[in-house]
Coordinates of N, CA and C in Angstrom, one line a residue:
M6 N 108.3 111.1 81.2 CA 108.7 109.5 81.7 C 109.2 109.1 80.6
S7 N 110.6 108.7 80.4 CA 111.1 107.9 79.5 C 110.5 106.4 79.2
T8 N 110.9 105.8 78.3 CA 110.3 104.5 78.1 C 111.1 103.4 79.2
A9 N 112.2 103.7 79.2 CA 113.1 102.8 80.1 C 112.7 102.9 81.7
T10 N 112.1 104.0 82.0 CA 111.9 104.3 83.5 C 110.3 103.2 83.1
S11 N 109.4 103.5 82.5 CA 108.3 103.0 82.6 C 108.3 101.6 82.4
T12 N 109.2 100.9 81.5 CA 109.2 99.5 81.6 C 109.8 99.0 83.1
H13 N 110.7 99.6 83.6 CA 111.3 99.3 84.7 C 110.2 99.5 85.9
T14 N 109.7 100.3 86.0 CA 108.2 100.7 86.7 C 107.2 99.5 86.8
R15 N 106.8 99.5 85.3 CA 106.1 98.1 85.2 C 106.7 96.6 85.6
T16 N 107.5 96.5 85.2 CA 108.3 95.3 85.6 C 108.1 95.2 87.2
R17 N 108.6 96.0 88.0 CA 108.8 96.0 89.3 C 107.5 95.8 90.0
T18 N 106.4 96.6 89.5 CA 105.1 96.6 90.1 C 104.2 95.4 89.7
S19 N 104.7 94.7 88.7 CA 103.9 93.7 88.1 C 104.7 92.3 88.2
S20 N 105.7 92.1 88.8 CA 106.7 90.9 88.8 C 105.9 89.8 89.4
P21 N 105.9 88.5 88.8 CA 105.3 87.5 89.0 C 106.1 87.1 90.6
L22 N 107.4 87.3 90.6 CA 108.2 87.0 91.5 C 107.7 88.1 93.0
L23 N 107.3 89.2 92.9 CA 106.9 90.2 93.8 C 105.2 89.7 94.1
L24 N 104.7 89.3 93.2 CA 103.1 88.5 93.4 C 103.5 87.6 94.2
L25 N 104.4 86.7 94.1 CA 104.6 85.3 94.8 C 104.8 85.8 96.3
R26 N 106.0 86.7 96.4 CA 106.3 87.0 97.6 C 105.4 87.8 98.7
R27 N 104.6 88.6 98.0 CA 103.2 89.0 98.7 C 102.2 87.7 99.1
T28 N 102.0 87.0 98.1 CA 101.2 86.1 98.3 C 101.6 85.3 99.5
A29 N 102.9 84.9 99.7 CA 103.5 84.0 100.6 C 103.4 84.9 102.0
W30 N 103.6 86.4 102.0 CA 103.6 86.9 103.3 C 102.0 87.0 103.6
L31 N 101.0 86.9 102.7 CA 99.7 87.0 103.4 C 99.2 85.7 103.6
G32 N 99.7 84.5 103.2 CA 99.6 83.4 103.9 C 100.2 83.1 105.3
A33 N 101.3 83.9 105.5 CA 102.0 83.7 106.8 C 101.1 84.9 107.9
A34 N 100.7 85.7 107.3 CA 99.9 86.7 108.1 C 98.3 85.9 108.6
L35 N 98.1 85.2 107.5 CA 96.6 84.5 108.0 C 97.0 83.3 109.0
F36 N 98.0 82.6 108.9 CA 98.5 81.5 109.7 C 98.6 82.5 111.0
W37 N 99.3 83.2 111.4 CA 99.8 84.2 112.5 C 98.7 84.3 113.1
T38 N 97.7 85.2 112.3 CA 96.4 85.7 112.9 C 95.6 84.5 113.7
A39 N 95.3 83.3 112.7 CA 94.8 82.1 113.0 C 95.1 81.6 114.3
F40 N 96.7 81.7 114.3 CA 97.2 80.9 115.8 C 96.9 82.1 116.8
A41 N 96.9 83.1 116.9 CA 96.7 84.3 117.8 C 95.2 84.0 118.4
V42 N 94.4 84.0 117.2 CA 92.8 83.7 117.8 C 92.8 82.6 118.2
L43 N 93.3 81.6 118.0 CA 93.4 80.2 118.8 C 93.6 80.3 120.1
E44 N 95.1 80.7 120.2 CA 95.5 81.0 121.8 C 94.6 82.1 122.5
G45 N 94.1 82.7 121.9 CA 93.0 83.9 122.7 C 91.8 82.8 123.1
V46 N 91.3 82.3 122.1 CA 89.9 81.6 122.2 C 90.3 80.3 123.5
N47 N 91.5 79.3 123.5 CA 91.9 78.4 124.4 C 92.6 79.0 125.7
H48 N 92.8 80.3 125.8 CA 93.5 80.8 127.2 C 92.9 82.0 127.6
G49 N 92.0 82.4 127.0 CA 91.2 83.5 127.8 C 91.7 84.9 127.1
W50 N 90.8 85.8 128.1 CA 91.2 87.3 127.5 C 92.5 87.9 127.5
L51 N 93.0 87.5 128.5 CA 94.4 88.3 128.7 C 95.5 87.7 127.6
T52 N 95.2 86.5 127.2 CA 96.1 86.2 126.1 C 95.3 86.8 124.4
G53 N 94.1 86.9 124.4 CA 93.6 87.5 123.3 C 94.2 89.0 123.4
A54 N 94.0 89.5 124.6 CA 94.4 91.2 124.6 C 95.9 91.3 124.3
A55 N 96.8 90.4 124.7 CA 98.1 90.4 124.5 C 98.4 90.2 122.8
A56 N 97.6 89.3 122.2 CA 97.8 89.6 120.7 C 97.4 90.5 120.1
V57 N 96.4 91.2 120.8 CA 95.8 92.5 119.9 C 96.9 93.7 120.4
A58 N 97.0 93.8 121.3 CA 98.0 94.7 121.7 C 99.3 95.1 121.0
F59 N 100.0 93.7 120.7 CA 101.0 93.3 119.7 C 101.1 93.3 118.3
F60 N 99.7 93.3 118.0 CA 99.5 93.6 116.5 C 99.5 95.2 116.3
I61 N 99.1 95.8 117.3 CA 98.9 97.4 117.1 C 100.0 97.8 117.1
A62 N 100.9 97.4 118.3 CA 102.1 98.1 118.8 C 103.1 98.3 117.9
P63 N 103.4 97.4 117.0 CA 104.4 98.1 116.0 C 104.4 99.2 115.3
D64 N 103.2 99.9 114.9 CA 102.9 101.1 114.3 C 103.0 102.3 115.3
L65 N 103.1 101.9 116.5 CA 103.2 103.3 117.5 C 104.1 103.9 117.5
T66 N 105.1 103.3 117.1 CA 106.8 103.9 117.2 C 106.8 105.1 116.7
F67 N 105.8 105.5 115.9 CA 105.9 106.9 115.5 C 105.6 107.9 116.5
L68 N 104.9 107.3 117.5 CA 105.1 108.3 118.9 C 106.4 108.9 119.3
V69 N 107.2 108.0 119.0 CA 108.8 108.4 119.3 C 109.2 110.0 118.9
A70 N 108.7 110.1 117.9 CA 108.9 111.6 117.1 C 107.6 112.1 116.7
A71 N 106.7 112.1 117.3 CA 105.3 112.8 117.5 C 105.2 114.4 117.0
D72 N 106.4 114.9 117.7 CA 106.4 116.5 117.9 C 106.9 116.8 116.5
E73 N 107.5 115.7 115.9 CA 108.3 116.5 114.5 C 107.2 116.3 113.3
A74 N 106.0 115.5 113.6 CA 105.3 115.0 112.3 C 104.7 116.2 111.5
P75 N 104.3 117.1 112.2 CA 104.1 118.4 111.2 C 104.9 118.8 110.5
R76 N 106.2 118.9 110.8 CA 107.4 119.2 109.7 C 107.7 118.2 108.7
T77 N 106.9 116.8 108.8 CA 107.3 116.0 107.5 C 106.5 116.0 106.3
A78 N 106.9 115.3 105.3 CA 106.3 115.1 104.1 C 105.3 114.3 104.2
K79 N 104.3 114.3 103.1 CA 103.0 113.2 103.2 C 103.7 111.8 103.0
G80 N 103.2 110.7 103.8 CA 103.9 109.6 103.6 C 105.2 109.4 104.6
Q81 N 106.0 110.3 105.1 CA 107.0 110.1 105.7 C 107.0 110.3 107.4
L82 N 107.9 109.2 107.7 CA 108.1 109.0 109.1 C 109.3 110.0 109.5
P83 N 109.1 110.6 110.7 CA 110.1 111.6 111.2 C 111.4 110.7 111.4
P84 N 112.3 111.1 110.9 CA 113.7 110.5 110.9 C 114.2 109.9 112.2
R85 N 113.9 110.5 113.2 CA 114.0 110.1 114.8 C 113.3 108.8 115.2
A86 N 112.4 108.6 114.6 CA 111.5 107.5 114.6 C 111.8 106.2 113.8
V87 N 112.5 106.4 112.7 CA 112.7 105.3 111.8 C 113.9 104.0 112.6
P88 N 114.7 104.2 113.4 CA 115.2 102.9 114.0 C 114.2 102.2 114.7
Y89 N 113.6 102.9 115.6 CA 112.2 102.0 116.4 C 111.4 101.4 115.4
Y90 N 110.8 102.3 114.5 CA 110.0 101.7 113.2 C 110.5 100.7 112.7
N91 N 111.7 100.7 112.4 CA 112.3 99.5 111.5 C 112.6 98.3 112.4
A92 N 113.0 98.2 113.6 CA 113.3 97.2 114.7 C 111.9 96.7 114.8
A93 N 111.0 97.4 114.9 CA 109.4 96.8 115.3 C 109.1 96.1 113.9
H94 N 109.7 96.6 113.0 CA 108.8 95.7 111.8 C 109.8 94.8 111.1
R95 N 110.8 94.4 111.8 CA 111.9 93.0 111.1 C 111.3 91.5 111.9
A96 N 111.0 90.9 111.0 CA 110.3 89.6 111.3 C 111.1 88.7 112.0
L97 N 112.6 89.2 112.1 CA 113.6 88.2 112.7 C 113.4 88.3 114.2
V98 N 113.3 89.5 114.6 CA 113.1 90.1 116.4 C 111.9 88.9 116.8
P99 N 110.5 89.2 116.1 CA 109.9 88.3 117.1 C 110.0 86.6 116.7
L100 N 110.5 86.2 115.4 CA 111.1 84.8 115.3 C 111.8 84.2 116.1
A101 N 113.1 85.1 116.6 CA 113.9 85.0 117.5 C 113.6 84.9 119.0
L102 N 112.4 85.6 119.3 CA 111.9 85.5 120.7 C 110.8 84.1 120.5
L103 N 110.6 83.8 119.6 CA 109.4 82.7 119.4 C 110.4 81.4 119.6
V104 N 111.4 81.2 119.1 CA 112.6 80.0 119.2 C 112.9 80.3 120.5
A105 N 113.2 81.2 121.2 CA 113.8 81.2 122.6 C 112.3 80.8 123.6
Y106 N 111.5 81.3 123.4 CA 110.1 80.6 123.9 C 109.9 79.2 123.7
A107 N 110.1 78.9 122.5 CA 109.7 77.2 122.4 C 110.8 76.4 123.0
F108 N 112.1 76.9 123.3 CA 112.9 76.0 124.0 C 113.2 76.7 125.6
G109 N 112.7 77.6 125.7 CA 112.8 77.8 127.3 C 112.0 77.2 128.4
P110 N 112.3 77.3 129.3 CA 111.7 76.6 130.7 C 110.4 77.2 130.9
V111 N 109.7 78.4 130.5 CA 108.4 79.0 130.8 C 107.6 79.1 129.9
A112 N 106.4 78.5 130.2 CA 105.4 78.7 128.5 C 104.3 79.6 129.2
W113 N 104.3 80.7 129.0 CA 103.1 81.8 129.3 C 102.3 82.0 127.9
P114 N 100.9 81.5 127.7 CA 100.5 81.5 126.4 C 100.2 83.0 125.9
P115 N 100.0 84.1 127.0 CA 99.8 85.5 126.6 C 101.1 85.8 125.6
F116 N 102.0 85.5 126.4 CA 103.6 86.1 125.6 C 103.6 85.3 124.0
F117 N 103.4 84.0 124.0 CA 103.1 83.2 122.8 C 102.3 83.9 121.9
A118 N 100.9 84.3 122.2 CA 100.2 85.1 121.4 C 100.5 86.5 121.1
A119 N 101.0 87.2 121.8 CA 101.8 88.4 121.5 C 102.8 88.4 120.3
L120 N 103.3 87.2 120.3 CA 104.5 87.0 119.4 C 103.8 86.7 118.0
C121 N 102.7 86.1 118.1 CA 102.1 85.8 117.1 C 101.2 86.9 116.4
G122 N 100.7 87.8 117.4 CA 100.2 89.2 116.6 C 101.2 89.8 116.1
W123 N 102.3 90.2 116.6 CA 103.2 90.9 116.1 C 103.9 90.3 114.8
L124 N 103.8 89.1 114.5 CA 104.5 88.5 113.4 C 103.5 88.9 112.3
A125 N 101.9 88.4 113.1 CA 100.9 89.0 111.7 C 100.9 90.2 111.5
H126 N 101.3 91.1 112.0 CA 101.5 92.6 111.7 C 102.5 92.8 110.8
I127 N 103.7 92.3 111.1 CA 104.4 92.4 110.0 C 104.1 91.7 108.7
S128 N 103.6 90.7 108.9 CA 103.2 89.8 107.6 C 102.0 90.7 106.8
Y129 N 101.3 91.4 107.4 CA 100.1 91.8 106.6 C 100.7 93.3 106.0
D130 N 101.9 93.7 107.1 CA 102.4 94.8 106.4 C 103.3 94.3 104.9
R131 N 104.1 93.5 104.8 CA 104.5 93.2 103.7 C 103.7 92.6 102.7
A132 N 102.7 92.1 103.2 CA 101.6 91.4 101.9 C 101.1 92.6 101.3
F133 N 100.9 93.6 101.7 CA 100.2 94.8 101.2 C 101.3 96.0 100.6
G134 N 102.4 95.5 100.5 CA 103.7 96.5 100.1 C 104.1 97.7 101.1
Y135 N 103.9 97.2 102.2 CA 104.6 98.2 103.3 C 105.7 97.5 103.9
G136 N 106.7 98.1 104.1 CA 108.1 97.6 104.5 C 109.1 98.4 105.2
L137 N 110.3 98.3 105.2 CA 111.1 99.2 106.3 C 111.1 100.6 105.4
R138 N 111.6 101.6 106.3 CA 111.9 102.9 106.1 C 113.0 103.2 105.7
T139 N 113.5 104.1 105.0 CA 114.8 104.7 104.8 C 115.2 105.7 105.6
K140 N 116.3 106.0 106.0 CA 116.8 106.7 107.3 C 116.1 108.2 107.2
E141 N 115.5 108.4 105.9 CA 114.9 109.8 105.8 C 113.4 109.6 106.1
G142 N 113.0 108.3 106.5 CA 111.6 108.1 106.8 C 110.7 107.7 105.9
F143 N 110.8 107.6 104.4 CA 110.2 107.0 103.6 C 110.1 105.9 103.4
Q144 N 109.0 105.0 102.6 CA 109.0 103.8 102.4 C 110.1 103.4 101.5
R145 N 110.4 102.1 101.6 CA 111.7 101.8 100.7 C 111.1 101.3 99.5
G146 N 111.8 101.5 98.4 CA 111.2 101.2 97.2 C 110.3 102.4 96.4
T147 N 110.2 103.2 96.9 CA 109.3 104.1 96.3 C 110.2 105.2 96.0
D148 N 109.5 106.5 95.0 CA 110.3 107.3 94.7 C 111.1 108.1 95.5
H149 N 110.6 108.3 96.8 CA 111.5 109.1 97.8 C 112.3 107.9 98.4
G150 N 112.4 106.5 98.4 CA 113.4 105.6 98.9 C 114.4 105.7 97.7
R151 N 114.2 105.6 96.5 CA 115.1 105.5 95.7 C 115.2 104.0 95.2
G152 N 114.3 103.3 95.4 CA 114.7 102.0 95.0 C 115.4 101.0 96.0
T153 N 115.5 101.4 97.0 CA 116.6 101.0 97.9 C 115.7 99.5 98.4
G154 N 114.7 99.1 98.4 CA 114.0 97.8 98.8 C 113.0 97.7 98.1
E155 N 112.1 96.7 98.6 CA 110.8 95.9 97.6 C 109.9 97.1 97.9
G156 N 108.9 97.2 96.8 CA 107.8 98.1 96.7 C 107.3 98.7 95.7
F157 N 106.4 99.4 95.7 CA 106.0 100.1 94.2 C 106.7 101.6 94.1
R158 N 107.0 101.7 92.9 CA 107.1 103.2 92.8 C 106.1 103.6 92.3
R159 N 105.9 104.9 92.5 CA 104.8 105.8 92.5 C 105.0 107.0 91.7
D160 N 104.8 107.0 90.3 CA 105.5 107.8 89.3 C 104.0 108.9 89.3

């Protein structure tokens, strides 16, 4: 490994900006988790169940191409599942629904708690270094992802 690559890798993985960004995502994750729990406590088991279901649901998108999983590399998501995975892991989707909910005519706590759980999931993923996938199914920012996004290089 060349010195330039070593310096680039060290800079990307220990960047103060990256640490700040991940800390902010962790703060958001804790906020959305607390909000989901509060909604569950205040509005009953259905609300809590909706929050838990939507906390788990984004990672179930791999089931779209579960039959292809044995033929993929370690850490790779089957390419057919990538669009679904990436759509479920974009914070803009639940945030837009949250804004629509806030200004909409109907207030149903389980829906709000589900959005909080979904945002908590996305926020925890970003806080721990997991992000969107490349079209080949690898984490962006890894050796396989060719540095196309944020994340760690694994040399």
